[in-house]
Amino acid sequence: MKYKSQKVAYWFFALSMLLFSLQIIYGFIMGFAHAGFDGLHSFIPFNTARAVHTNLLVVWLLSGFMGAAYYIIPEEAQRELVSVKLAYVQLISLAVVGVVAIVGYHFNIWEGRKFLEIPRGLDYLVVVNVLLFLGLILATLFKGKRKTTTALVLSMGLLFAALLYLPGMLPFDSQVKDSFFRWWVVHLWVEGVWELIMGGILSFLLIKLTGVDREVIEKWLYVIVGLTFLSGVLGTGHHYYYIGVNKIWLIVGGIFSALEPLAFLAMALFAVNMYRKGEKKHPNNLALYWTLGAAIVSFIGAGLLGFAHTLPQTNLYTHGTLVTAMHGHLAFWGAYAMIVLAIISYSLPNMTGRKLYESTRGRMAFWMSNIGMIGMTVAFGVAGVVQVYLERKLKMEFMEVQKEIEIHFVVLIICATLFLTGIALYIIDFIKHGKPTDEALVATVD
């Protein structure tokens, strides 16, 4: 059964698609600058483009997660959202805070802390916004007719993400202390509680798409939660190697970084195993592509590539190079971007009543974006390995090395163009679905 208040999710998804588009544009500005074509430098310096690119990544994914929660929680709790009006207030305030922050970056109004550049005044508005969101979600869940493991894991991930934003707001005079607690936000989000959000969304989609019994699927969630907390929390240590903290983090970070791929491997096995067990032939193949793709690509990008360069013996050379960008791009794409696109692909036909399951455009969007991202990952990887050798082994100057690797960014731009084309097709498909209607939601039967 669907609920009318679920259509709130549509507008969060629309915001996330808009912000995603802007993030890609700023990525191109950075790519052209790296390739030696920095004609926009006087208007958008590289540091500004980078801050906008990375912060838009966080905001569009959070918008997608919030949309997913507004769609999933009413259905799992079997009741309407407690206040649709407040959900729209939260949406508008989130968009306003995002716009003010991005505009401010172009006038050097920021804190200068990677991923957390947002000015302190806006930090407090973010906290108020997220508290409103959590209040709506948790009130809906606990007033509902049922409390499923899927809903609880998703809600737990969202709650912990909010709590872990707070250490990043602590003021420190020491750069070491500031970096130490900044990673509580950045690492424990992307390699900790965001995995719980991903697991909750993945569980919901597999229940709907495969027809496998809920109890079987939700048992896997306990495994994923356990592995996430076992490896993710102490795995934060691999960010502490070179910031001035105790050497014990070389050992702790190294050991638990080696365990981090297990959580993503569990997700990949979980998804593929449920797909094979599934007897239900759901017509929405596009949603199934994105769901299985998220589980598999996240294991490669976040799990294997993360492990490949976070061990101390390797990270001694790769730290702060384009090897990190190689891991980061495929990890964020597989683990979080693809799962947001999966829940959008599943929910859009239900919210609008337009069953565009088998469009050629949708399949091309999936394959072109994934092939483009894999090409970008390879380009980053090759450029990173060359950078490591020239910079760390041959001791060449940083800017000299950047000149030497410009050609790799030409390849990257070509692959990014393929990726952009795929995302453009996805957004066209999004627009073609039209706006949500009460009639479509009420009439939907899974």
CSV table of C-alpha atoms in Angstrom, one decimal:
chain,number,residue,atom,x,y,z
A,1,MET,CA,0.0,0.0,0.0
A,2,LYS,CA,1.2,3.5,-0.8
A,3,TYR,CA,0.5,6.8,1.0
A,4,LYS,CA,-0.3,10.2,-0.3
A,5,SER,CA,2.4,11.9,1.8
A,6,GLN,CA,5.1,9.9,0.0
A,7,LYS,CA,4.9,12.4,-2.9
A,8,VAL,CA,7.0,14.7,-0.7
A,9,ALA,CA,9.9,12.5,-1.7
A,10,TYR,CA,9.6,13.5,-5.3
A,11,TRP,CA,10.6,17.1,-4.6
A,12,PHE,CA,13.6,16.0,-2.6
A,13,PHE,CA,14.6,13.8,-5.5
A,14,ALA,CA,14.1,16.8,-7.9
A,15,LEU,CA,16.4,18.9,-5.7
A,16,SER,CA,19.0,16.2,-5.6
A,17,MET,CA,19.0,15.9,-9.4
A,18,LEU,CA,19.4,19.6,-9.8
A,19,LEU,CA,22.3,19.7,-7.3
A,20,PHE,CA,23.9,16.6,-9.0
A,21,SER,CA,23.8,18.4,-12.3
A,22,LEU,CA,25.6,21.4,-10.8
A,23,GLN,CA,28.2,19.2,-9.2
A,24,ILE,CA,29.1,17.6,-12.5
A,25,ILE,CA,29.5,21.1,-14.1
A,26,TYR,CA,32.0,22.1,-11.4
A,27,GLY,CA,33.7,18.8,-11.9
A,28,PHE,CA,34.3,19.7,-15.6
A,29,ILE,CA,35.7,23.1,-14.6
A,30,MET,CA,38.2,21.2,-12.4
A,31,GLY,CA,39.0,18.7,-15.1
A,32,PHE,CA,39.7,21.3,-17.8
A,33,ALA,CA,41.9,23.2,-15.3
A,34,HIS,CA,43.9,20.0,-14.6
A,35,ALA,CA,44.2,19.5,-18.4
A,36,GLY,CA,45.8,23.0,-18.8
A,37,PHE,CA,42.6,24.9,-19.9
A,38,ASP,CA,42.0,27.1,-16.9
A,39,GLY,CA,40.2,30.0,-18.7
A,40,LEU,CA,37.6,30.4,-15.9
A,41,HIS,CA,40.2,30.9,-13.2
A,42,SER,CA,39.6,34.6,-12.8
A,43,PHE,CA,35.9,33.9,-12.2
A,44,ILE,CA,35.9,30.5,-10.6
A,45,PRO,CA,39.4,29.7,-9.1
A,46,PHE,CA,40.3,26.0,-8.7
A,47,ASN,CA,39.9,26.1,-4.9
A,48,THR,CA,36.3,27.5,-5.3
A,49,ALA,CA,35.4,24.9,-7.9
A,50,ARG,CA,36.7,22.1,-5.7
A,51,ALA,CA,34.8,23.3,-2.6
A,52,VAL,CA,31.6,23.6,-4.6
A,53,HIS,CA,32.1,20.2,-6.3
A,54,THR,CA,32.7,18.3,-3.0
A,55,ASN,CA,30.1,20.1,-1.0
A,56,LEU,CA,27.4,19.6,-3.7
A,57,LEU,CA,28.2,15.9,-3.6
A,58,VAL,CA,27.3,15.8,0.1
A,59,VAL,CA,24.2,17.9,-0.2
A,60,TRP,CA,22.7,16.2,-3.3
A,61,LEU,CA,23.3,12.8,-1.7
A,62,LEU,CA,21.7,13.9,1.6
A,63,SER,CA,18.7,15.3,-0.4
A,64,GLY,CA,18.4,11.9,-2.0
A,65,PHE,CA,18.6,10.1,1.4
A,66,MET,CA,16.0,12.4,2.8
A,67,GLY,CA,13.7,11.7,-0.2
A,68,ALA,CA,14.3,8.0,0.2
A,69,ALA,CA,13.3,8.2,3.9
A,70,TYR,CA,10.1,10.2,3.1
A,71,TYR,CA,9.2,7.5,0.6
A,72,ILE,CA,10.2,4.4,2.6
A,73,ILE,CA,9.2,5.3,6.2
A,74,PRO,CA,5.5,5.9,5.6
A,75,GLU,CA,5.2,2.6,3.7
A,76,GLU,CA,7.2,0.6,6.3
A,77,ALA,CA,5.4,2.2,9.3
A,78,GLN,CA,2.0,1.8,7.4
A,79,ARG,CA,0.8,5.4,8.1
A,80,GLU,CA,1.0,8.8,6.5
A,81,LEU,CA,3.8,11.2,7.4
A,82,VAL,CA,2.9,13.1,10.6
A,83,SER,CA,3.2,16.5,8.8
A,84,VAL,CA,3.5,17.1,5.1
A,85,LYS,CA,3.6,20.9,5.5
A,86,LEU,CA,6.7,20.7,7.8
A,87,ALA,CA,8.4,18.4,5.3
A,88,TYR,CA,8.0,21.0,2.6
A,89,VAL,CA,9.4,23.7,5.1
A,90,GLN,CA,12.4,21.4,5.7
A,91,LEU,CA,12.9,21.0,1.9
A,92,ILE,CA,12.8,24.8,1.2
A,93,SER,CA,15.1,25.6,4.1
A,94,LEU,CA,17.6,22.9,3.0
A,95,ALA,CA,17.6,24.4,-0.5
A,96,VAL,CA,18.1,27.9,0.8
A,97,VAL,CA,21.0,26.9,3.1
A,98,GLY,CA,22.6,25.1,0.1
A,99,VAL,CA,22.3,28.1,-2.3
A,100,VAL,CA,23.6,30.6,0.3
A,101,ALA,CA,26.6,28.4,1.0
A,102,ILE,CA,27.5,27.8,-2.6
A,103,VAL,CA,27.2,31.5,-3.5
A,104,GLY,CA,29.3,32.3,-0.5
A,105,TYR,CA,32.1,30.1,-1.6
A,106,HIS,CA,32.5,32.3,-4.7
A,107,PHE,CA,33.2,35.2,-2.4
A,108,ASN,CA,35.6,33.3,-0.2
A,109,ILE,CA,33.1,33.0,2.6
A,110,TRP,CA,34.0,29.6,4.1
A,111,GLU,CA,35.9,27.8,6.8
A,112,GLY,CA,38.5,26.2,4.5
A,113,ARG,CA,38.1,22.7,6.0
A,114,LYS,CA,37.7,20.1,3.2
A,115,PHE,CA,34.1,18.8,2.9
A,116,LEU,CA,33.1,21.1,5.8
A,117,GLU,CA,33.7,24.5,4.3
A,118,ILE,CA,30.2,25.7,5.1
A,119,PRO,CA,30.4,28.9,7.4
A,120,ARG,CA,29.6,28.4,11.1
A,121,GLY,CA,26.4,30.4,11.0
A,122,LEU,CA,25.0,28.1,8.3
A,123,ASP,CA,26.1,25.1,10.4
A,124,TYR,CA,23.5,25.9,13.0
A,125,LEU,CA,20.8,26.2,10.3
A,126,VAL,CA,21.8,22.8,9.0
A,127,VAL,CA,21.4,21.4,12.6
A,128,VAL,CA,17.9,22.9,12.9
A,129,ASN,CA,16.9,21.5,9.4
A,130,VAL,CA,18.1,18.0,10.2
A,131,LEU,CA,16.4,18.0,13.6
A,132,LEU,CA,13.1,18.9,11.9
A,133,PHE,CA,13.7,16.1,9.4
A,134,LEU,CA,14.5,13.5,12.1
A,135,GLY,CA,11.5,14.6,14.1
A,136,LEU,CA,9.2,14.0,11.2
A,137,ILE,CA,10.7,10.6,10.3
A,138,LEU,CA,11.0,9.2,13.9
A,139,ALA,CA,7.5,10.5,14.9
A,140,THR,CA,6.0,8.8,11.8
A,141,LEU,CA,7.9,5.6,12.5
A,142,PHE,CA,7.0,5.3,16.2
A,143,LYS,CA,3.4,6.3,15.6
A,144,GLY,CA,3.1,3.7,12.9
A,145,LYS,CA,1.4,0.3,12.9
A,146,ARG,CA,4.7,-1.6,12.6
A,147,LYS,CA,8.5,-1.0,13.1
A,148,THR,CA,10.5,-3.1,10.6
A,149,THR,CA,14.2,-3.7,10.8
A,150,THR,CA,14.6,-2.0,7.4
A,151,ALA,CA,13.0,1.2,8.7
A,152,LEU,CA,14.9,1.1,12.0
A,153,VAL,CA,18.3,0.6,10.3
A,154,LEU,CA,17.6,3.4,7.8
A,155,SER,CA,16.5,5.7,10.7
A,156,MET,CA,19.5,4.7,12.8
A,157,GLY,CA,21.8,5.6,9.9
A,158,LEU,CA,20.1,9.0,9.5
A,159,LEU,CA,20.2,9.7,13.2
A,160,PHE,CA,23.9,8.8,13.6
A,161,ALA,CA,24.7,10.9,10.5
A,162,ALA,CA,23.1,13.9,12.3
A,163,LEU,CA,24.9,13.3,15.6
A,164,LEU,CA,28.3,12.8,13.8
A,165,TYR,CA,28.0,16.2,12.2
A,166,LEU,CA,28.4,17.9,15.6
A,167,PRO,CA,32.1,17.0,16.1
A,168,GLY,CA,32.9,19.0,13.0
A,169,MET,CA,31.5,22.1,14.6
A,170,LEU,CA,33.9,22.0,17.6
A,171,PRO,CA,36.3,24.9,17.6
A,172,PHE,CA,40.0,24.1,17.9
A,173,ASP,CA,43.2,26.2,17.7
A,174,SER,CA,45.2,23.0,17.0
A,175,GLN,CA,45.3,21.8,13.4
A,176,VAL,CA,45.9,18.3,14.7
A,177,LYS,CA,42.8,18.3,16.9
A,178,ASP,CA,40.7,19.9,14.2
A,179,SER,CA,41.7,17.2,11.7
A,180,PHE,CA,41.2,14.5,14.2
A,181,PHE,CA,37.6,15.4,14.8
A,182,ARG,CA,36.9,16.5,11.2
A,183,TRP,CA,37.4,12.8,10.2
A,184,TRP,CA,34.7,11.8,12.7
A,185,VAL,CA,32.3,13.6,10.3
A,186,VAL,CA,33.8,12.7,7.0
A,187,HIS,CA,35.0,9.1,7.5
A,188,LEU,CA,32.3,8.0,9.9
A,189,TRP,CA,29.7,9.3,7.5
A,190,VAL,CA,30.9,7.7,4.3
A,191,GLU,CA,32.5,4.6,5.7
A,192,GLY,CA,30.2,4.2,8.7
A,193,VAL,CA,26.6,5.4,9.1
A,194,TRP,CA,26.0,6.2,5.5
A,195,GLU,CA,26.5,2.4,4.9
A,196,LEU,CA,23.5,1.9,7.2
A,197,ILE,CA,21.4,4.2,5.1
A,198,MET,CA,22.6,2.4,2.0
A,199,GLY,CA,21.7,-0.9,3.7
A,200,GLY,CA,18.3,0.2,4.7
A,201,ILE,CA,17.4,1.4,1.2
A,202,LEU,CA,19.0,-1.7,-0.4
A,203,SER,CA,16.9,-3.9,1.9
A,204,PHE,CA,13.7,-2.0,1.0
A,205,LEU,CA,14.3,-2.3,-2.7
A,206,LEU,CA,15.2,-6.0,-2.6
A,207,ILE,CA,12.1,-6.8,-0.7
A,208,LYS,CA,10.0,-5.0,-3.3
A,209,LEU,CA,11.9,-6.1,-6.4
A,210,THR,CA,12.7,-9.8,-5.7
A,211,GLY,CA,9.8,-11.0,-3.6
A,212,VAL,CA,12.2,-12.7,-1.2
A,213,ASP,CA,10.7,-13.0,2.3
A,214,ARG,CA,11.3,-9.9,4.5
A,215,GLU,CA,12.8,-12.0,7.4
A,216,VAL,CA,15.5,-13.5,5.2
A,217,ILE,CA,16.5,-10.1,3.8
A,218,GLU,CA,16.5,-8.3,7.1
A,219,LYS,CA,18.7,-11.0,8.7
A,220,TRP,CA,21.4,-9.9,6.3
A,221,LEU,CA,21.0,-6.3,7.6
A,222,TYR,CA,22.3,-7.4,11.0
A,223,VAL,CA,25.5,-8.8,9.4
A,224,ILE,CA,26.0,-5.5,7.4
A,225,VAL,CA,25.4,-3.4,10.5
A,226,GLY,CA,27.9,-5.5,12.5
A,227,LEU,CA,30.6,-5.4,9.9
A,228,THR,CA,30.1,-1.6,9.4
A,229,PHE,CA,30.7,-0.8,13.0
A,230,LEU,CA,33.5,-3.3,13.5
A,231,SER,CA,35.6,-2.0,10.6
A,232,GLY,CA,34.3,1.5,9.9
A,233,VAL,CA,34.8,3.1,13.4
A,234,LEU,CA,38.4,2.1,14.0
A,235,GLY,CA,39.1,2.2,10.2
A,236,THR,CA,39.0,5.9,10.7
A,237,GLY,CA,42.6,5.5,11.8
A,238,HIS,CA,43.9,5.4,8.2
A,239,HIS,CA,43.2,9.2,8.1
A,240,TYR,CA,45.4,9.7,11.2
A,241,TYR,CA,48.7,8.4,9.8
A,242,TYR,CA,50.3,11.8,9.0
A,243,ILE,CA,48.4,14.5,11.1
A,244,GLY,CA,50.6,14.3,14.2
A,245,VAL,CA,48.7,11.8,16.4
A,246,ASN,CA,50.1,8.8,18.2
A,247,LYS,CA,51.8,6.1,16.1
A,248,ILE,CA,49.3,3.5,17.4
A,249,TRP,CA,47.0,4.6,14.6
A,250,LEU,CA,49.3,3.2,12.0
A,251,ILE,CA,48.5,-0.3,13.5
A,252,VAL,CA,44.9,0.3,14.3
A,253,GLY,CA,44.2,2.0,11.0
A,254,GLY,CA,46.0,-0.6,9.0
A,255,ILE,CA,44.3,-3.6,10.6
A,256,PHE,CA,40.7,-2.2,10.4
A,257,SER,CA,41.2,-0.7,7.0
A,258,ALA,CA,41.9,-4.2,5.8
A,259,LEU,CA,38.5,-5.3,7.3
A,260,GLU,CA,36.5,-2.4,5.7
A,261,PRO,CA,35.9,-4.2,2.4
A,262,LEU,CA,34.0,-6.9,4.3
A,263,ALA,CA,31.0,-4.7,4.9
A,264,PHE,CA,30.7,-3.8,1.1
A,265,LEU,CA,31.4,-7.5,0.2
A,266,ALA,CA,28.5,-8.4,2.4
A,267,MET,CA,26.3,-5.9,0.7
A,268,ALA,CA,27.3,-7.2,-2.8
A,269,LEU,CA,26.7,-10.9,-1.8
A,270,PHE,CA,23.5,-9.9,-0.1
A,271,ALA,CA,22.1,-8.2,-3.2
A,272,VAL,CA,23.1,-10.9,-5.6
A,273,ASN,CA,22.0,-13.7,-3.4
A,274,MET,CA,18.5,-12.2,-2.9
A,275,TYR,CA,18.2,-11.6,-6.6
A,276,ARG,CA,18.9,-15.3,-7.3
A,277,LYS,CA,16.5,-16.4,-4.6
A,278,GLY,CA,13.8,-14.1,-5.9
A,279,GLU,CA,10.7,-15.7,-7.5
A,280,LYS,CA,9.0,-12.4,-8.2
A,281,LYS,CA,9.3,-11.0,-11.7
A,282,HIS,CA,9.0,-7.3,-11.0
A,283,PRO,CA,8.5,-5.3,-14.2
A,284,ASN,CA,10.8,-2.4,-13.1
A,285,ASN,CA,14.1,-3.8,-14.4
A,286,LEU,CA,15.8,-0.3,-14.4
A,287,ALA,CA,15.4,-0.1,-10.6
A,288,LEU,CA,16.8,-3.6,-10.3
A,289,TYR,CA,19.8,-2.7,-12.5
A,290,TRP,CA,20.6,0.3,-10.3
A,291,THR,CA,20.1,-1.7,-7.1
A,292,LEU,CA,22.4,-4.6,-8.0
A,293,GLY,CA,24.8,-2.2,-9.6
A,294,ALA,CA,25.1,-0.2,-6.4
A,295,ALA,CA,26.0,-3.3,-4.4
A,296,ILE,CA,28.6,-4.5,-6.8
A,297,VAL,CA,30.2,-1.2,-7.8
A,298,SER,CA,30.4,-0.1,-4.2
A,299,PHE,CA,32.4,-3.2,-3.3
A,300,ILE,CA,34.9,-2.5,-6.1
A,301,GLY,CA,35.1,1.3,-5.5
A,302,ALA,CA,34.8,1.6,-1.8
A,303,GLY,CA,36.0,-1.9,-0.8
A,304,LEU,CA,38.8,-3.0,-3.0
A,305,LEU,CA,40.1,0.3,-4.2
A,306,GLY,CA,39.9,1.7,-0.7
A,307,PHE,CA,41.8,-1.2,0.7
A,308,ALA,CA,44.4,-0.9,-2.1
A,309,HIS,CA,45.7,2.4,-0.9
A,310,THR,CA,44.9,2.8,2.8
A,311,LEU,CA,47.3,0.3,4.2
A,312,PRO,CA,50.2,2.3,5.8
A,313,GLN,CA,52.9,0.8,3.6
A,314,THR,CA,51.0,2.0,0.5
A,315,ASN,CA,49.5,5.1,1.9
A,316,LEU,CA,52.9,6.5,2.7
A,317,TYR,CA,53.2,7.1,-1.1
A,318,THR,CA,49.6,7.6,-2.2
A,319,HIS,CA,48.5,9.9,0.5
A,320,GLY,CA,47.2,13.2,-1.0
A,321,THR,CA,47.5,12.1,-4.6
A,322,LEU,CA,45.1,11.4,-7.4
A,323,VAL,CA,45.0,7.7,-6.3
A,324,THR,CA,42.6,9.0,-3.6
A,325,ALA,CA,40.5,10.6,-6.3
A,326,MET,CA,40.4,7.3,-8.1
A,327,HIS,CA,39.0,5.5,-5.0
A,328,GLY,CA,36.7,8.4,-4.0
A,329,HIS,CA,34.9,8.8,-7.3
A,330,LEU,CA,34.0,5.1,-7.8
A,331,ALA,CA,33.2,4.7,-4.1
A,332,PHE,CA,30.8,7.5,-3.9
A,333,TRP,CA,29.3,6.6,-7.2
A,334,GLY,CA,28.7,2.9,-6.4
A,335,ALA,CA,27.8,3.1,-2.7
A,336,TYR,CA,25.7,6.2,-2.5
A,337,ALA,CA,24.9,7.8,-5.9
A,338,MET,CA,23.7,4.6,-7.5
A,339,ILE,CA,21.5,3.6,-4.5
A,340,VAL,CA,19.8,7.1,-4.6
A,341,LEU,CA,19.3,6.6,-8.4
A,342,ALA,CA,17.9,3.1,-7.6
A,343,ILE,CA,15.2,4.4,-5.2
A,344,ILE,CA,14.3,7.2,-7.6
A,345,SER,CA,13.9,4.7,-10.4
A,346,TYR,CA,11.7,2.5,-8.2
A,347,SER,CA,9.5,5.2,-6.7
A,348,LEU,CA,9.0,7.5,-9.7
A,349,PRO,CA,6.6,5.2,-11.6
A,350,ASN,CA,4.6,4.6,-8.3
A,351,MET,CA,4.3,8.3,-7.6
A,352,THR,CA,3.4,9.5,-11.1
A,353,GLY,CA,1.6,6.5,-12.5
A,354,ARG,CA,3.8,6.5,-15.6
A,355,LYS,CA,5.4,3.0,-16.0
A,356,LEU,CA,8.5,3.9,-18.0
A,357,TYR,CA,10.2,0.7,-17.0
A,358,GLU,CA,11.7,-0.5,-20.2
A,359,SER,CA,12.7,2.7,-22.0
A,360,THR,CA,15.9,2.6,-24.1
A,361,ARG,CA,16.8,6.0,-22.7
A,362,GLY,CA,16.8,4.5,-19.1
A,363,ARG,CA,19.0,1.6,-20.1
A,364,MET,CA,21.4,3.9,-21.9
A,365,ALA,CA,21.5,6.2,-18.9
A,366,PHE,CA,22.6,3.2,-16.7
A,367,TRP,CA,25.3,1.9,-19.0
A,368,MET,CA,26.7,5.2,-20.2
A,369,SER,CA,27.0,6.6,-16.7
A,370,ASN,CA,28.7,3.5,-15.4
A,371,ILE,CA,31.1,3.0,-18.3
A,372,GLY,CA,32.0,6.7,-18.1
A,373,MET,CA,32.6,6.5,-14.4
A,374,ILE,CA,34.8,3.4,-14.8
A,375,GLY,CA,36.8,5.3,-17.5
A,376,MET,CA,37.2,8.2,-15.2
A,377,THR,CA,38.4,5.9,-12.4
A,378,VAL,CA,41.0,4.4,-14.7
A,379,ALA,CA,42.2,7.8,-15.8
A,380,PHE,CA,42.5,9.0,-12.2
A,381,GLY,CA,44.3,5.8,-11.3
A,382,VAL,CA,46.9,6.0,-14.1
A,383,ALA,CA,47.5,9.7,-13.4
A,384,GLY,CA,47.8,9.0,-9.7
A,385,VAL,CA,50.4,6.2,-10.1
A,386,VAL,CA,52.4,8.4,-12.4
A,387,GLN,CA,52.1,11.3,-9.9
A,388,VAL,CA,53.3,9.0,-7.0
A,389,TYR,CA,56.3,7.9,-9.0
A,390,LEU,CA,57.4,11.3,-10.2
A,391,GLU,CA,56.6,13.1,-7.0
A,392,ARG,CA,57.4,10.7,-4.3
A,393,LYS,CA,60.2,8.6,-5.9
A,394,LEU,CA,61.9,11.0,-8.4
A,395,LYS,CA,61.2,14.0,-6.1
A,396,MET,CA,60.0,16.2,-8.9
A,397,GLU,CA,58.2,19.5,-8.0
A,398,PHE,CA,54.4,19.3,-7.6
A,399,MET,CA,53.6,21.7,-10.5
A,400,GLU,CA,56.0,20.0,-12.8
A,401,VAL,CA,54.3,16.7,-12.2
A,402,GLN,CA,50.9,18.3,-12.9
A,403,LYS,CA,52.2,19.4,-16.3
A,404,GLU,CA,53.4,15.8,-17.0
A,405,ILE,CA,50.0,14.3,-16.2
A,406,GLU,CA,47.8,16.8,-18.1
A,407,ILE,CA,47.2,14.3,-20.9
A,408,HIS,CA,45.5,11.9,-18.5
A,409,PHE,CA,42.9,14.6,-17.8
A,410,VAL,CA,42.1,14.8,-21.5
A,411,VAL,CA,41.2,11.1,-21.3
A,412,LEU,CA,39.2,11.8,-18.1
A,413,ILE,CA,37.2,14.6,-19.7
A,414,ILE,CA,36.3,12.3,-22.6
A,415,CYS,CA,35.1,9.7,-20.1
A,416,ALA,CA,33.3,12.3,-18.0
A,417,THR,CA,31.4,13.5,-21.1
A,418,LEU,CA,30.1,9.9,-21.6
A,419,PHE,CA,29.2,10.0,-17.9
A,420,LEU,CA,27.4,13.3,-18.2
A,421,THR,CA,25.5,12.1,-21.2
A,422,GLY,CA,24.2,9.1,-19.2
A,423,ILE,CA,23.1,11.4,-16.3
A,424,ALA,CA,21.5,13.8,-18.7
A,425,LEU,CA,19.4,10.9,-20.1
A,426,TYR,CA,18.5,9.8,-16.6
A,427,ILE,CA,17.3,13.4,-15.8
A,428,ILE,CA,15.3,13.5,-19.0
A,429,ASP,CA,13.6,10.2,-17.9
A,430,PHE,CA,13.0,11.8,-14.5
A,431,ILE,CA,11.3,14.8,-16.2
A,432,LYS,CA,9.3,12.6,-18.6
A,433,HIS,CA,7.7,10.8,-15.6
A,434,GLY,CA,6.0,14.1,-14.7
A,435,LYS,CA,4.8,15.1,-11.3
A,436,PRO,CA,3.4,12.8,-8.6
A,437,THR,CA,-0.4,12.4,-8.0
A,438,ASP,CA,-2.4,11.1,-5.1
A,439,GLU,CA,-4.4,8.9,-7.5
A,440,ALA,CA,-1.2,7.2,-8.8
A,441,LEU,CA,0.0,6.5,-5.3
A,442,VAL,CA,-3.3,5.1,-4.0
A,443,ALA,CA,-3.7,2.9,-7.1
A,444,THR,CA,-0.2,1.4,-6.9
A,445,VAL,CA,0.1,-2.2,-5.9
A,446,ASP,CA,3.6,-3.9,-5.6
